[in-house]
Coordinates of C-alpha atoms in Angstrom, one line a residue:
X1 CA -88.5 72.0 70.3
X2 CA -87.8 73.2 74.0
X3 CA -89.2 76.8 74.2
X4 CA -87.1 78.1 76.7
X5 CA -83.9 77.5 74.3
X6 CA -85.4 80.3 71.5
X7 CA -86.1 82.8 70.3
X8 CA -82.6 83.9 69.5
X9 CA -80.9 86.6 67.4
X10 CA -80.5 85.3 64.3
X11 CA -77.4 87.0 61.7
X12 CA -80.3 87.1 58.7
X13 CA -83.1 87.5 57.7
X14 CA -84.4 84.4 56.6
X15 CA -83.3 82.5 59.2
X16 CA -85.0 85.3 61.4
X17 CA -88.6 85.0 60.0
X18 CA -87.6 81.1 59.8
X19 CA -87.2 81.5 63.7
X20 CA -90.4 83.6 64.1
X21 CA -92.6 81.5 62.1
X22 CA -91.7 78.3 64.3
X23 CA -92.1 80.3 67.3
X24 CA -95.7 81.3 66.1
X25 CA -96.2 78.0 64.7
X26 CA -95.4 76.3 68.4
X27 CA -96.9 78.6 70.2
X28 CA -99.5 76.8 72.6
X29 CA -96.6 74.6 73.7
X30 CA -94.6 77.8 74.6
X31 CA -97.1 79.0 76.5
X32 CA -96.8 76.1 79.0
X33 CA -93.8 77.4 80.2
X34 CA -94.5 81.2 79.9
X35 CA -97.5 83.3 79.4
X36 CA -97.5 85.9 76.3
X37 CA -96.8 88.7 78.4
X38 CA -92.6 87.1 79.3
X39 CA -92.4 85.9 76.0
X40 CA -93.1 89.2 74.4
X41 CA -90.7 90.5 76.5
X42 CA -88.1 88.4 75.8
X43 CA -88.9 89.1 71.6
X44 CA -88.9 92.8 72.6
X45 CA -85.3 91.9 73.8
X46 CA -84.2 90.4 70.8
X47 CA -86.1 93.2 68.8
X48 CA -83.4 95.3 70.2
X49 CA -80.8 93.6 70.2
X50 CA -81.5 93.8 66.4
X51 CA -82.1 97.5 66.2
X52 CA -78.7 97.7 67.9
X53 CA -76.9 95.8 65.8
X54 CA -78.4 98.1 62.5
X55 CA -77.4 101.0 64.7
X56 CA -73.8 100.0 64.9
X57 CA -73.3 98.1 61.2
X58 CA -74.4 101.9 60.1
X59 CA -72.2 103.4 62.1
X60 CA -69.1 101.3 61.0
X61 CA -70.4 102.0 57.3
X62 CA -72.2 98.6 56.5
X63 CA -74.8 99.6 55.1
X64 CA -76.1 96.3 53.8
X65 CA -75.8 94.9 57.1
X66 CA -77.7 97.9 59.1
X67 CA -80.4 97.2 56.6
X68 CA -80.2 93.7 56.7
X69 CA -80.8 93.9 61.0
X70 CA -83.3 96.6 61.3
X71 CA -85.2 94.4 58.9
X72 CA -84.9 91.4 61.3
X73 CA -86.2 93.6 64.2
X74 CA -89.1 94.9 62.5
X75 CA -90.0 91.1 62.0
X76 CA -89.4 90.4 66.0
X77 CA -91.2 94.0 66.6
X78 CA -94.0 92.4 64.8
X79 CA -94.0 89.4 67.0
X80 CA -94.1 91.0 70.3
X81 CA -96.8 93.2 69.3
X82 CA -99.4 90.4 68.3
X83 CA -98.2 88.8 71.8
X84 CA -99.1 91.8 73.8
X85 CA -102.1 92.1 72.1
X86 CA -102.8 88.7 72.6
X87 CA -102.1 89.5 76.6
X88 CA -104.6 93.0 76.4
X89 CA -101.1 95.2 77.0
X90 CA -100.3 98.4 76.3
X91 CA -98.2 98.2 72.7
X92 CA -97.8 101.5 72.0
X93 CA -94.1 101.4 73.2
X94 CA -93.6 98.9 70.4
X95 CA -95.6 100.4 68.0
X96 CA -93.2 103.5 68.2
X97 CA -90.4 101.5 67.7
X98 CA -91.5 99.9 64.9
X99 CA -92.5 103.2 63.6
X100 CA -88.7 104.2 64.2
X101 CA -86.9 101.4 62.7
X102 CA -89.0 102.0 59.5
X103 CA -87.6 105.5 59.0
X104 CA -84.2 104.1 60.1
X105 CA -84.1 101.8 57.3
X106 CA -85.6 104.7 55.1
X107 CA -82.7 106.9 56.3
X108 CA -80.2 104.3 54.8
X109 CA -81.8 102.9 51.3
X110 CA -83.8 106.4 50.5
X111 CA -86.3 104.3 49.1
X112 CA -89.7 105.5 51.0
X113 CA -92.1 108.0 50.3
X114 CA -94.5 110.6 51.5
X115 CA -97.1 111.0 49.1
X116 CA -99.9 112.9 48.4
X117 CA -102.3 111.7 45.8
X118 CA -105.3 114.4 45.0
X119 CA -108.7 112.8 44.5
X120 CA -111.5 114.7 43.6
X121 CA -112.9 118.0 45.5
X122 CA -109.7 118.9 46.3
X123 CA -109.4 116.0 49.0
X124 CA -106.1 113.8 49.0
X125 CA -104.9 110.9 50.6
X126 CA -101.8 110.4 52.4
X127 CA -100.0 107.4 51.5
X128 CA -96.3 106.0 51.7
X129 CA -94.7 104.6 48.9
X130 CA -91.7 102.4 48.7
X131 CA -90.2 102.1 45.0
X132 CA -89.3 98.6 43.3
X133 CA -86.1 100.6 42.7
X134 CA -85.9 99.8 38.6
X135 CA -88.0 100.8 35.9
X136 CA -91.5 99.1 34.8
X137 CA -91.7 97.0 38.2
X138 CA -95.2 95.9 39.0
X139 CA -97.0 97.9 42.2
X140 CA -99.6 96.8 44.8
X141 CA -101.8 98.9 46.6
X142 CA -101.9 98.2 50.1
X143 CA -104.8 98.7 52.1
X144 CA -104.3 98.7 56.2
X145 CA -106.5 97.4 58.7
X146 CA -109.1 99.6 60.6
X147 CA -107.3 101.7 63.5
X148 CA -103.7 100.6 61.9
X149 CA -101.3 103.3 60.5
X150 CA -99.4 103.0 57.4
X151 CA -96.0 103.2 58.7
X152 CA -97.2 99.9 60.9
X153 CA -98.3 97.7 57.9
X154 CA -95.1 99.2 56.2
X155 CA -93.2 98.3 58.9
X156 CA -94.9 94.8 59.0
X157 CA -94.4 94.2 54.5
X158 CA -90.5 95.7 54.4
X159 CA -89.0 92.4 55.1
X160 CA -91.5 90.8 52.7
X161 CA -91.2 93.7 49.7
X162 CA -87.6 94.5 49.8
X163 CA -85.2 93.5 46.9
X164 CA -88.2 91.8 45.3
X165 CA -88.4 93.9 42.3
X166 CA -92.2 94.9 43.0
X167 CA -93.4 98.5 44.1
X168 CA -95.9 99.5 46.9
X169 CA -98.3 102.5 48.0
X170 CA -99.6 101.6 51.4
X171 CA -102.7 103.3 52.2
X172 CA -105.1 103.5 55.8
X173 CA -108.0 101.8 55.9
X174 CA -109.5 105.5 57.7
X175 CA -108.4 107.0 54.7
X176 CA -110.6 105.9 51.9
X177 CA -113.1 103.9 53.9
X178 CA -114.8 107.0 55.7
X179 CA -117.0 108.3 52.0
X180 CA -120.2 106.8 50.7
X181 CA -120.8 103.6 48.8
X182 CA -118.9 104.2 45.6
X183 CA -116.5 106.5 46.5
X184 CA -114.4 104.1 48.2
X185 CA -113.5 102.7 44.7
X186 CA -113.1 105.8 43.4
X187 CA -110.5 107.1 45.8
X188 CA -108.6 103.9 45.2
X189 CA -109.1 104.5 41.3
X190 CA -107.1 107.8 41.9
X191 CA -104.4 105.7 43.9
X192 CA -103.8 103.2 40.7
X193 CA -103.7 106.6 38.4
X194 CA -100.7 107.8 40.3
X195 CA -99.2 104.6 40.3
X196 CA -100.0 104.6 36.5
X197 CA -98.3 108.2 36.0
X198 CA -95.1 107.0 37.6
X199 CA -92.1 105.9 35.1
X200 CA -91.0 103.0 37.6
X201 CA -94.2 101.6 37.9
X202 CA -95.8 99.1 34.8
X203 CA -99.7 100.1 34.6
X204 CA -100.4 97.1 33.2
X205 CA -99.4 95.0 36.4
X206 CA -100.8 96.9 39.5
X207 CA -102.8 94.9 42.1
X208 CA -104.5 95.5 45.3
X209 CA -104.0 94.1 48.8
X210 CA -107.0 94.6 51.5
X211 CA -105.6 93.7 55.1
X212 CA -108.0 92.3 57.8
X213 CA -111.4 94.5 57.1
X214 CA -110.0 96.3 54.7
X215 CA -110.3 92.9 52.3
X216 CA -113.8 93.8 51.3
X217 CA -112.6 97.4 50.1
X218 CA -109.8 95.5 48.0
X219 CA -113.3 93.0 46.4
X220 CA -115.3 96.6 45.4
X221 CA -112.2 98.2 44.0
X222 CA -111.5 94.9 41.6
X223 CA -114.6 94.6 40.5
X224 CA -115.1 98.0 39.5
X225 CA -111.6 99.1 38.1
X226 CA -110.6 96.9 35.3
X227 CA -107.4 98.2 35.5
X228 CA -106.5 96.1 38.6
X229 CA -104.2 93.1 37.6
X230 CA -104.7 91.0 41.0
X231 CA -106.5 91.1 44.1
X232 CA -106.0 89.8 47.6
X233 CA -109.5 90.5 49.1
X234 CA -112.7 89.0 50.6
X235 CA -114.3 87.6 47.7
X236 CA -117.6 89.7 48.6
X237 CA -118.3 87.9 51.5
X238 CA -118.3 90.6 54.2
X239 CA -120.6 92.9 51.8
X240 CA -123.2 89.7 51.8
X241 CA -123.1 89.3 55.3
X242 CA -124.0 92.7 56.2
X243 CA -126.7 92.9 53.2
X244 CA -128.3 89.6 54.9
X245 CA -128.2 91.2 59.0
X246 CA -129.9 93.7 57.4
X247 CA -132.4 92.1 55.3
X248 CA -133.2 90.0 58.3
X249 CA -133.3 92.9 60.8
X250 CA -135.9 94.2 58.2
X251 CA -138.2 91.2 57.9
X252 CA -137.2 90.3 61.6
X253 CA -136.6 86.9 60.1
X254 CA -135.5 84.0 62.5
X255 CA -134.6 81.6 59.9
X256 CA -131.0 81.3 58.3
X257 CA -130.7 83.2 55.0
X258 CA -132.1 80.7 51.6
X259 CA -128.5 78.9 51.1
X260 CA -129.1 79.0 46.8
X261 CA -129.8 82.4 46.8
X262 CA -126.4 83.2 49.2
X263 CA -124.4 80.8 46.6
X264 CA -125.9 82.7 43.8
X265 CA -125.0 85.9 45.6
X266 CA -121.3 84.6 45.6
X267 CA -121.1 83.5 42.1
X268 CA -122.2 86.7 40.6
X269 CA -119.6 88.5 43.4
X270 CA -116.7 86.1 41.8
X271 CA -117.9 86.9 38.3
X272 CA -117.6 90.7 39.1
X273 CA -113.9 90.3 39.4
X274 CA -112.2 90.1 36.6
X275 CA -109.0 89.3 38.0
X276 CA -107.2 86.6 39.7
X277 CA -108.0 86.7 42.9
X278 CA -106.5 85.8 46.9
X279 CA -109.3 85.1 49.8
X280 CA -107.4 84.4 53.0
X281 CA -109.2 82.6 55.4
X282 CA -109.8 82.5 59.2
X283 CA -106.7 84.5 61.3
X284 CA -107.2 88.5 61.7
X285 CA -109.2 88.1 57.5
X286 CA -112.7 88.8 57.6
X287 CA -113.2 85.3 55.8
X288 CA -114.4 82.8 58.3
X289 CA -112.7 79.0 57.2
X290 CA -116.6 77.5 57.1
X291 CA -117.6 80.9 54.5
X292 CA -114.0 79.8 52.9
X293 CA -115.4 76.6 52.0
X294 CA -118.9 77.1 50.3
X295 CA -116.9 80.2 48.4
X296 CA -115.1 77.2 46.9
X297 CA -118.3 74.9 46.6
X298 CA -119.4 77.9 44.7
X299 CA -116.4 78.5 42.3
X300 CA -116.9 75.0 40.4
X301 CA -120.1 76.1 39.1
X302 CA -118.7 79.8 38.1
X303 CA -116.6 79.0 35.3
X304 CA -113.1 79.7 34.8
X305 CA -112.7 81.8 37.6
X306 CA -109.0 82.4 39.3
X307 CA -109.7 82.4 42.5
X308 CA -107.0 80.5 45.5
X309 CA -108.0 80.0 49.1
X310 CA -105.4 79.7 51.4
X311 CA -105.5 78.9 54.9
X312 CA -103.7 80.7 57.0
X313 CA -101.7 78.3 60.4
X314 CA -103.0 79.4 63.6
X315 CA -101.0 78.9 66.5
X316 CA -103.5 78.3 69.7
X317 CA -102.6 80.6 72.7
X318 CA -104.7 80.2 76.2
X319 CA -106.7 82.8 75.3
X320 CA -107.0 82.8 71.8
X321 CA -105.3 82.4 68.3
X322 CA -102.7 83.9 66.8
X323 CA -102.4 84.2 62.9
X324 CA -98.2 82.8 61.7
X325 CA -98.5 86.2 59.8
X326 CA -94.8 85.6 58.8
X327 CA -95.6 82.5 56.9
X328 CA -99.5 84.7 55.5
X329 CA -97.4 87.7 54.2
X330 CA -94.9 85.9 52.3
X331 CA -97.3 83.4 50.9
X332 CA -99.6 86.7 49.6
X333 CA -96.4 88.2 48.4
X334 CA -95.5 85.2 46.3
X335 CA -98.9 85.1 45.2
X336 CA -98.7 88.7 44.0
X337 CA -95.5 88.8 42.5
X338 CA -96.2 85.5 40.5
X339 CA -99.9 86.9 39.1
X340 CA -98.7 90.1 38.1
X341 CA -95.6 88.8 36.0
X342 CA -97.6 86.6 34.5
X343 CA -101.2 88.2 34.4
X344 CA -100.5 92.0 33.3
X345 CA -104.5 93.7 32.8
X346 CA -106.1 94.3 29.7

């Protein structure tokens, strides 16, 4: 494929993440003709070019098409973000336009949400929720990354959520990550009760989605809400990693941790979860590919366990690696959808 000839603006979105997805896919090739700081100018170029044409289709009264291309620019937005990161730039610029073209697409469907749901002690969480638009749907709780904003991993799922019959409440990771151990899960408990009280949502099929760090939140919540129909989370990994640096800080211990009692560790973390579950290896997850792997070792000997461990495709860049997160999202979208239409909670 001859990088200079694409990106392009693409007329839908399929053929628009289709586009992205082979850019990210092909990426160390592109960047032998352009480093990531041009190409995330030219996406940021295409990005409006996209805004544009929503801007215009709602102007003329198409409201299917101004949905239909500010959805393909939140994709590109998405893009040139991860590049300037990639390239240590400034994104705010971008992150304020994806933060726009979110409400602009809000302003047409009226299908998100400010919410506040009350916890206990009178504190609440701010969340956004974007309705399955029909009755009973099934509902995921999204969970952002550390330091990333709702709106952003809204603005980064719409093209994945939309007109797929499934609801979500996106949450930040700041919001129910800064209490002690426990009450993590129980602020998320209070997120699945409002989910539970609403007449579009089915309480029998609501699951949980941790994003980057947030992962090991999404493991806790699982395993001590039975409610939760499906998880996409770390497993327990990151909690047994920081229990070992600290056990070895303790006993100033040189030697790697005892490699039975770490598998044993795992088993009774997969046992703990008592639904099927989604551990995403390597890319911005907190799941490294070789701790992927002896999670998997581990799983033969646990039982019937539902547990899948996909692999995400990392493009290589010169300075590092960039996750394909168009071809991650859908892939844990699918995964959702499919295990919560066919494994509602007891």
């Amino acid at each position: 494929m001859d990088g200079a000839a694409w990106p392009q603006v693409r007329e839908d979105l399929a053929s628009t993440r289709k586009s992205a997805a082979a850019f990210l896919d092909n990426l160390e090739g592109a960047s032998r003709s352009m480093g990531p700081r041009e190409w995330a100018t030219r996406w940021i170029s295409i990005s409006a070019a996209h805004e544009s044409l929503g801007d215009t289709n709602r102007t003329l009264g198409y409201r299917n098409e101004a949905a239909s291309a500010w959805l393909c620019a939140l994709t590109t937005w998405e893009v040139a973000k991860r590049l300037l990161n990639l390239d240590s730039s400034d994104d705010e610029e971008v992150a304020a336009r994806i933060d726009a073209t979110v409400w602009k697409f809000h302003s047409l469907e009226q299908k998100i949400q400010h919410v506040k749901i009350e916890c206990y002690d009178h504190y609440e969480i701010a969340a956004l929720y974007l309705s399955g638009r029909s009755a009973n749907t099934p509902a995921v709780i999204c969970i952002s990354g550390d330091g990333e904003t709702a709106t952003m991993l809204l603005g980064r799922l719409l093209p994945v959520v939309v007109d797929r019959g499934i609801s979500v409440l996106v949450v930040t990771h700041d919001e129910v990550s800064r209490r002690q151990r426990g009450e993590s899960d129980m602020l998320l408990s209070a997120c699945l009760d409002y989910l539970s009280a609403r007449s579009d949502v089915d309480a029998r099929r609501i699951g949980v989605y941790g994003d980057g760090i947030s992962a090991a939140l999404a493991t806790d919540f699982a395993a001590s809400d039975r409610r939760v129909a499906a998880a996409v989370c770390d497993g327990g990994l990151w909690n047994w990693a920081r229990m070992t640096a600290s056990i070895n800080w303790l006993a100033t211990a040189a030697k790697e941790p005892n490699e039975k009692m770490m598998s044993a560790y795992r088993s009774r973390c997969l046992r703990q979860l008592k639904c099927p579950a989604l551990v995403v290896a390597g890319g911005r997850g907190i799941v490294s590919l070789s701790e992927a792997i002896e999670l998997e070792r581990d799983v033969e000997g646990t039982g019937p366990v539902d547990l899948q461990l996909p692999i995400p495709r990392l493009a290589r860049a010169p300075v590092a690696q960039v996750e394909n997160f168009v071809t991650s999202d859908d892939r844990i979208f699918s995964w959702l959808i499919d295990k919560l239409q066919s494994h509602p909670a007891l």
